[in-house]
mmCIF file of N, CA and C in Angstrom:
data_model
loop_
_atom_site.group_PDB
_atom_site.id
_atom_site.type_symbol
_atom_site.label_atom_id
_atom_site.label_comp_id
_atom_site.label_asym_id
_atom_site.label_seq_id
_atom_site.Cartn_x
_atom_site.Cartn_y
_atom_site.Cartn_z
ATOM 1 N N MET A 22 217.848 83.368 21.279
ATOM 2 C CA MET A 22 218.301 83.837 22.572
ATOM 3 C C MET A 22 217.333 84.863 23.150
ATOM 4 N N LEU A 23 216.910 85.789 22.318
ATOM 5 C CA LEU A 23 215.962 86.799 22.758
ATOM 6 C C LEU A 23 214.624 86.161 23.109
ATOM 7 N N GLN A 24 214.247 85.161 22.334
ATOM 8 C CA GLN A 24 212.995 84.444 22.613
ATOM 9 C C GLN A 24 213.064 83.733 23.964
ATOM 10 N N ASP A 25 214.205 83.148 24.293
ATOM 11 C CA ASP A 25 214.379 82.482 25.586
ATOM 12 C C ASP A 25 214.259 83.479 26.731
ATOM 13 N N LEU A 26 214.843 84.650 26.546
ATOM 14 C CA LEU A 26 214.756 85.679 27.575
ATOM 15 C C LEU A 26 213.307 86.138 27.760
ATOM 16 N N GLU A 27 212.591 86.289 26.670
ATOM 17 C CA GLU A 27 211.193 86.693 26.748
ATOM 18 C C GLU A 27 210.364 85.614 27.454
ATOM 19 N N ASN A 28 210.638 84.357 27.144
ATOM 20 C CA ASN A 28 209.937 83.252 27.798
ATOM 21 C C ASN A 28 210.238 83.233 29.296
ATOM 22 N N ASN A 29 211.513 83.408 29.629
ATOM 23 C CA ASN A 29 211.903 83.443 31.050
ATOM 24 C C ASN A 29 211.222 84.617 31.766
ATOM 25 N N PHE A 30 211.203 85.775 31.100
ATOM 26 C CA PHE A 30 210.566 86.942 31.691
ATOM 27 C C PHE A 30 209.070 86.701 31.873
ATOM 28 N N SER A 31 208.447 86.073 30.880
ATOM 29 C CA SER A 31 207.028 85.763 30.955
ATOM 30 C C SER A 31 206.744 84.787 32.101
ATOM 31 N N GLU A 32 207.584 83.777 32.239
ATOM 32 C CA GLU A 32 207.435 82.812 33.337
ATOM 33 C C GLU A 32 207.607 83.505 34.695
ATOM 34 N N LEU A 33 208.607 84.358 34.799
ATOM 35 C CA LEU A 33 208.825 85.106 36.040
ATOM 36 C C LEU A 33 207.639 85.996 36.358
ATOM 37 N N GLU A 34 207.085 86.625 35.341
ATOM 38 C CA GLU A 34 205.934 87.492 35.539
ATOM 39 C C GLU A 34 204.739 86.682 36.043
ATOM 40 N N LYS A 35 204.512 85.499 35.472
ATOM 41 C CA LYS A 35 203.427 84.628 35.920
ATOM 42 C C LYS A 35 203.635 84.208 37.374
ATOM 43 N N LYS A 36 204.882 83.857 37.702
ATOM 44 C CA LYS A 36 205.175 83.439 39.069
ATOM 45 C C LYS A 36 204.973 84.590 40.059
ATOM 46 N N ILE A 37 205.366 85.792 39.672
ATOM 47 C CA ILE A 37 205.190 86.960 40.535
ATOM 48 C C ILE A 37 203.709 87.230 40.753
ATOM 49 N N LEU A 38 202.915 87.152 39.690
ATOM 50 C CA LEU A 38 201.477 87.365 39.815
ATOM 51 C C LEU A 38 200.853 86.301 40.725
ATOM 52 N N LEU A 39 201.309 85.065 40.581
ATOM 53 C CA LEU A 39 200.807 83.986 41.428
ATOM 54 C C LEU A 39 201.193 84.227 42.890
ATOM 55 N N LEU A 40 202.421 84.666 43.112
ATOM 56 C CA LEU A 40 202.868 84.979 44.467
ATOM 57 C C LEU A 40 202.051 86.123 45.065
ATOM 58 N N GLN A 41 201.766 87.145 44.261
ATOM 59 C CA GLN A 41 200.946 88.256 44.742
ATOM 60 C C GLN A 41 199.548 87.786 45.110
ATOM 61 N N LYS A 42 198.970 86.937 44.261
ATOM 62 C CA LYS A 42 197.643 86.406 44.539
ATOM 63 C C LYS A 42 197.659 85.587 45.830
ATOM 64 N N ASN A 43 198.664 84.721 45.982
ATOM 65 C CA ASN A 43 198.782 83.911 47.190
ATOM 66 C C ASN A 43 198.995 84.790 48.427
ATOM 67 N N TYR A 44 199.781 85.833 48.284
ATOM 68 C CA TYR A 44 200.025 86.744 49.396
ATOM 69 C C TYR A 44 198.727 87.413 49.845
ATOM 70 N N LYS A 45 197.933 87.883 48.870
ATOM 71 C CA LYS A 45 196.660 88.530 49.210
ATOM 72 C C LYS A 45 195.728 87.537 49.916
ATOM 73 N N ASN A 46 195.690 86.302 49.412
ATOM 74 C CA ASN A 46 194.849 85.286 50.039
ATOM 75 C C ASN A 46 195.306 85.010 51.470
ATOM 76 N N LEU A 47 196.605 84.877 51.652
ATOM 77 C CA LEU A 47 197.138 84.610 52.991
ATOM 78 C C LEU A 47 196.932 85.794 53.932
ATOM 79 N N ALA A 48 197.059 86.994 53.414
ATOM 80 C CA ALA A 48 196.826 88.179 54.246
ATOM 81 C C ALA A 48 195.372 88.235 54.692
ATOM 82 N N GLY A 49 194.462 87.911 53.780
ATOM 83 C CA GLY A 49 193.042 87.871 54.141
ATOM 84 C C GLY A 49 192.758 86.800 55.174
ATOM 85 N N LYS A 50 193.335 85.631 54.974
ATOM 86 C CA LYS A 50 193.153 84.527 55.928
ATOM 87 C C LYS A 50 193.730 84.902 57.289
ATOM 88 N N PHE A 51 194.883 85.557 57.295
ATOM 89 C CA PHE A 51 195.499 86.003 58.546
ATOM 90 C C PHE A 51 194.581 86.980 59.274
ATOM 91 N N SER A 52 194.005 87.890 58.532
ATOM 92 C CA SER A 52 193.094 88.865 59.128
ATOM 93 C C SER A 52 191.882 88.162 59.738
ATOM 94 N N GLU A 53 191.314 87.197 59.025
ATOM 95 C CA GLU A 53 190.169 86.439 59.534
ATOM 96 C C GLU A 53 190.553 85.679 60.803
ATOM 97 N N LEU A 54 191.715 85.044 60.776
ATOM 98 C CA LEU A 54 192.161 84.277 61.945
ATOM 99 C C LEU A 54 192.443 85.188 63.130
ATOM 100 N N ASN A 55 192.947 86.372 62.864
ATOM 101 C CA ASN A 55 193.198 87.341 63.929
ATOM 102 C C ASN A 55 191.887 87.745 64.601
ATOM 103 N N ILE A 56 190.865 87.997 63.793
ATOM 104 C CA ILE A 56 189.552 88.354 64.333
ATOM 105 C C ILE A 56 188.988 87.199 65.148
ATOM 106 N N GLU A 57 189.090 85.994 64.606
ATOM 107 C CA GLU A 57 188.603 84.808 65.319
ATOM 108 C C GLU A 57 189.354 84.618 66.635
ATOM 109 N N HIS A 58 190.650 84.865 66.608
ATOM 110 C CA HIS A 58 191.466 84.740 67.820
ATOM 111 C C HIS A 58 190.984 85.714 68.894
ATOM 112 N N GLU A 59 190.711 86.944 68.519
ATOM 113 C CA GLU A 59 190.229 87.940 69.471
ATOM 114 C C GLU A 59 188.877 87.535 70.056
ATOM 115 N N GLU A 60 187.987 87.032 69.184
ATOM 116 C CA GLU A 60 186.678 86.585 69.661
ATOM 117 C C GLU A 60 186.826 85.427 70.647
ATOM 118 N N LEU A 61 187.705 84.485 70.328
ATOM 119 C CA LEU A 61 187.928 83.342 71.216
ATOM 120 C C LEU A 61 188.540 83.779 72.538
ATOM 121 N N LYS A 62 189.423 84.773 72.477
ATOM 122 C CA LYS A 62 190.018 85.293 73.712
ATOM 123 C C LYS A 62 188.941 85.920 74.596
ATOM 124 N N GLU A 63 188.042 86.667 73.997
ATOM 125 C CA GLU A 63 186.955 87.278 74.754
ATOM 126 C C GLU A 63 186.052 86.205 75.359
ATOM 127 N N ARG A 64 185.716 85.188 74.571
ATOM 128 C CA ARG A 64 184.881 84.099 75.089
ATOM 129 C C ARG A 64 185.577 83.375 76.225
ATOM 130 N N TYR A 65 186.888 83.165 76.089
ATOM 131 C CA TYR A 65 187.655 82.499 77.143
ATOM 132 C C TYR A 65 187.599 83.319 78.429
ATOM 133 N N ASP A 66 187.798 84.623 78.312
ATOM 134 C CA ASP A 66 187.751 85.493 79.498
ATOM 135 C C ASP A 66 186.376 85.458 80.155
ATOM 136 N N GLU A 67 185.320 85.494 79.343
ATOM 137 C CA GLU A 67 183.964 85.423 79.892
ATOM 138 C C GLU A 67 183.738 84.097 80.617
ATOM 139 N N GLU A 68 184.150 83.008 79.999
ATOM 140 C CA GLU A 68 183.964 81.684 80.608
ATOM 141 C C GLU A 68 184.789 81.547 81.889
ATOM 142 N N ARG A 69 185.979 82.118 81.883
ATOM 143 C CA ARG A 69 186.824 82.067 83.080
ATOM 144 C C ARG A 69 186.162 82.826 84.228
ATOM 145 N N LYS A 70 185.578 83.983 83.911
ATOM 146 C CA LYS A 70 184.878 84.753 84.938
ATOM 147 C C LYS A 70 183.669 83.986 85.468
ATOM 148 N N LYS A 71 182.924 83.360 84.566
ATOM 149 C CA LYS A 71 181.779 82.548 84.990
ATOM 150 C C LYS A 71 182.242 81.404 85.880
ATOM 151 N N ASN A 72 183.359 80.795 85.503
ATOM 152 C CA ASN A 72 183.904 79.693 86.287
ATOM 153 C C ASN A 72 184.287 80.158 87.689
ATOM 154 N N GLN A 73 184.883 81.341 87.795
ATOM 155 C CA GLN A 73 185.249 81.876 89.105
ATOM 156 C C GLN A 73 184.015 82.139 89.954
ATOM 157 N N VAL A 74 182.968 82.671 89.339
ATOM 158 C CA VAL A 74 181.727 82.931 90.070
ATOM 159 C C VAL A 74 181.127 81.616 90.556
ATOM 160 N N LEU A 75 181.109 80.608 89.685
ATOM 161 C CA LEU A 75 180.560 79.314 90.077
ATOM 162 C C LEU A 75 181.389 78.660 91.181
ATOM 163 N N ALA A 76 182.706 78.800 91.109
ATOM 164 C CA ALA A 76 183.563 78.233 92.155
ATOM 165 C C ALA A 76 183.285 78.914 93.490
ATOM 166 N N GLU A 77 183.089 80.224 93.466
ATOM 167 C CA GLU A 77 182.775 80.956 94.694
ATOM 168 C C GLU A 77 181.410 80.534 95.231
ATOM 169 N N GLU A 78 180.448 80.367 94.336
ATOM 170 C CA GLU A 78 179.121 79.911 94.758
ATOM 171 C C GLU A 78 179.191 78.509 95.369
ATOM 172 N N GLN A 79 179.981 77.644 94.750
ATOM 173 C CA GLN A 79 180.135 76.286 95.280
ATOM 174 C C GLN A 79 180.764 76.324 96.670
ATOM 175 N N LYS A 80 181.746 77.179 96.836
ATOM 176 C CA LYS A 80 182.384 77.318 98.140
ATOM 177 C C LYS A 80 181.369 77.788 99.182
ATOM 178 N N ASN A 81 180.551 78.763 98.805
ATOM 179 C CA ASN A 81 179.529 79.272 99.723
ATOM 180 C C ASN A 81 178.491 78.205 100.051
ATOM 181 N N ILE A 82 178.101 77.427 99.057
ATOM 182 C CA ILE A 82 177.123 76.361 99.288
ATOM 183 C C ILE A 82 177.680 75.341 100.271
ATOM 184 N N LYS A 83 178.943 74.980 100.100
ATOM 185 C CA LYS A 83 179.566 74.046 101.037
ATOM 186 C C LYS A 83 179.597 74.637 102.446
ATOM 187 N N LEU A 84 179.898 75.913 102.536
ATOM 188 C CA LEU A 84 179.949 76.582 103.836
ATOM 189 C C LEU A 84 178.570 76.606 104.480
ATOM 190 N N TYR A 85 177.562 76.940 103.695
ATOM 191 C CA TYR A 85 176.193 76.951 104.239
ATOM 192 C C TYR A 85 175.764 75.551 104.660
ATOM 193 N N SER A 86 176.184 74.578 103.873
ATOM 194 C CA SER A 86 175.863 73.195 104.204
ATOM 195 C C SER A 86 176.527 72.800 105.516
ATOM 196 N N ALA A 87 177.753 73.236 105.699
ATOM 197 C CA ALA A 87 178.465 72.932 106.945
ATOM 198 C C ALA A 87 177.800 73.619 108.126
ATOM 199 N N ILE A 88 177.357 74.845 107.917
ATOM 200 C CA ILE A 88 176.693 75.587 108.987
ATOM 201 C C ILE A 88 175.391 74.892 109.377
ATOM 202 N N SER A 89 174.705 74.347 108.387
ATOM 203 C CA SER A 89 173.418 73.710 108.670
ATOM 204 C C SER A 89 173.574 72.342 109.320
ATOM 205 N N GLY A 90 174.801 71.892 109.480
ATOM 206 C CA GLY A 90 175.036 70.652 110.207
ATOM 207 C C GLY A 90 175.303 69.446 109.341
ATOM 208 N N ASN A 91 175.557 69.628 108.095
ATOM 209 C CA ASN A 91 175.876 68.504 107.216
ATOM 210 C C ASN A 91 177.220 67.926 107.649
ATOM 211 N N PRO A 92 177.267 66.656 108.049
ATOM 212 C CA PRO A 92 178.515 66.081 108.571
ATOM 213 C C PRO A 92 179.635 65.991 107.536
ATOM 214 N N GLU A 93 179.299 65.996 106.265
ATOM 215 C CA GLU A 93 180.337 65.921 105.224
ATOM 216 C C GLU A 93 181.205 67.176 105.205
ATOM 217 N N HIS A 94 180.662 68.270 105.670
ATOM 218 C CA HIS A 94 181.372 69.540 105.564
ATOM 219 C C HIS A 94 181.789 70.102 106.918
ATOM 220 N N ASN A 95 181.832 69.270 107.931
ATOM 221 C CA ASN A 95 182.236 69.739 109.264
ATOM 222 C C ASN A 95 183.661 70.285 109.263
ATOM 223 N N ARG A 96 184.559 69.581 108.603
ATOM 224 C CA ARG A 96 185.957 70.015 108.558
ATOM 225 C C ARG A 96 186.075 71.378 107.887
ATOM 226 N N LEU A 97 185.313 71.571 106.816
ATOM 227 C CA LEU A 97 185.309 72.861 106.123
ATOM 228 C C LEU A 97 184.869 73.965 107.075
ATOM 229 N N MET A 98 183.834 73.701 107.824
ATOM 230 C CA MET A 98 183.327 74.694 108.775
ATOM 231 C C MET A 98 184.361 75.002 109.846
ATOM 232 N N LYS A 99 185.008 73.955 110.375
ATOM 233 C CA LYS A 99 186.035 74.173 111.391
ATOM 234 C C LYS A 99 187.177 75.015 110.835
ATOM 235 N N ASN A 100 187.598 74.712 109.638
ATOM 236 C CA ASN A 100 188.679 75.481 109.014
ATOM 237 C C ASN A 100 188.266 76.938 108.812
ATOM 238 N N HIS A 101 187.044 77.138 108.392
ATOM 239 C CA HIS A 101 186.563 78.502 108.169
ATOM 240 C C HIS A 101 186.514 79.271 109.490
ATOM 241 N N ILE A 102 186.008 78.629 110.525
ATOM 242 C CA ILE A 102 185.952 79.279 111.840
ATOM 243 C C ILE A 102 187.357 79.590 112.334
ATOM 244 N N ASN A 103 188.289 78.648 112.179
ATOM 245 C CA ASN A 103 189.680 78.880 112.591
ATOM 246 C C ASN A 103 190.285 80.063 111.846
ATOM 247 N N ARG A 104 190.001 80.154 110.552
ATOM 248 C CA ARG A 104 190.527 81.266 109.756
ATOM 249 C C ARG A 104 189.948 82.592 110.256
ATOM 250 N N LEU A 105 188.659 82.608 110.566
ATOM 251 C CA LEU A 105 188.037 83.827 111.078
ATOM 252 C C LEU A 105 188.606 84.215 112.438
ATOM 253 N N VAL A 106 188.838 83.224 113.304
ATOM 254 C CA VAL A 106 189.420 83.495 114.629
ATOM 255 C C VAL A 106 190.817 84.084 114.480
ATOM 256 N N LYS A 107 191.607 83.533 113.554
ATOM 257 C CA LYS A 107 192.955 84.063 113.319
ATOM 258 C C LYS A 107 192.897 85.511 112.836
ATOM 259 N N GLU A 108 191.941 85.803 111.938
ATOM 260 C CA GLU A 108 191.799 87.178 111.466
ATOM 261 C C GLU A 108 191.419 88.112 112.614
ATOM 262 N N ILE A 109 190.529 87.677 113.470
ATOM 263 C CA ILE A 109 190.120 88.492 114.617
ATOM 264 C C ILE A 109 191.300 88.710 115.563
ATOM 265 N N ASP A 110 192.063 87.640 115.835
ATOM 266 C CA ASP A 110 193.247 87.764 116.689
ATOM 267 C C ASP A 110 194.247 88.748 116.104
ATOM 268 N N PHE A 111 194.432 88.679 114.798
ATOM 269 C CA PHE A 111 195.358 89.579 114.125
ATOM 270 C C PHE A 111 194.886 91.029 114.270
ATOM 271 N N CYS A 112 193.593 91.254 114.093
ATOM 272 C CA CYS A 112 193.039 92.611 114.233
ATOM 273 C C CYS A 112 193.203 93.124 115.659
ATOM 274 N N ILE A 113 192.953 92.268 116.633
ATOM 275 C CA ILE A 113 193.114 92.659 118.049
ATOM 276 C C ILE A 113 194.568 93.020 118.323
ATOM 277 N N ALA A 114 195.498 92.214 117.797
ATOM 278 C CA ALA A 114 196.921 92.488 118.005
ATOM 279 C C ALA A 114 197.313 93.825 117.368
ATOM 280 N N GLN A 115 196.783 94.118 116.200
ATOM 281 C CA GLN A 115 197.079 95.396 115.546
ATOM 282 C C GLN A 115 196.531 96.560 116.370
ATOM 283 N N LEU A 116 195.338 96.402 116.907
ATOM 284 C CA LEU A 116 194.742 97.463 117.729
ATOM 285 C C LEU A 116 195.564 97.683 118.987
ATOM 286 N N GLN A 117 196.053 96.609 119.595
ATOM 287 C CA GLN A 117 196.857 96.736 120.790
ATOM 288 C C GLN A 117 198.195 97.390 120.476
ATOM 289 N N ASN A 118 198.776 97.060 119.376
ATOM 290 C CA ASN A 118 200.066 97.639 118.981
ATOM 291 C C ASN A 118 199.935 99.115 118.609
ATOM 292 N N SER A 119 198.774 99.500 118.123
ATOM 293 C CA SER A 119 198.600 100.901 117.745
ATOM 294 C C SER A 119 198.236 101.777 118.935
ATOM 295 N N GLY A 120 198.007 101.158 120.083
ATOM 296 C CA GLY A 120 197.757 101.914 121.297
ATOM 297 C C GLY A 120 196.305 102.238 121.521
ATOM 298 N N LEU A 121 195.419 101.621 120.842
ATOM 299 C CA LEU A 121 193.980 101.914 121.024
ATOM 300 C C LEU A 121 193.398 101.045 122.089
#
């Protein structure tokens, strides 16, 4: 009976040591993955910013193309001019309302 208890205790001790080893391995892996996640988040933010800059550049190129008379972008130019006219009208209305 005592021998069985010692064997059970020995088995439990082995299992606990194995669990501790696995826990340390998983904690290390978690730490590595956390670092990788942060790096990927930073790269994503950088790429998103680059994408926004490129989208703005593309928009400007289309606008310049429309200004230069490219027929493919005439509608874009008209829309841009209409938007600018609306902004000017809005500013004039604000100036009139403020009494200037």
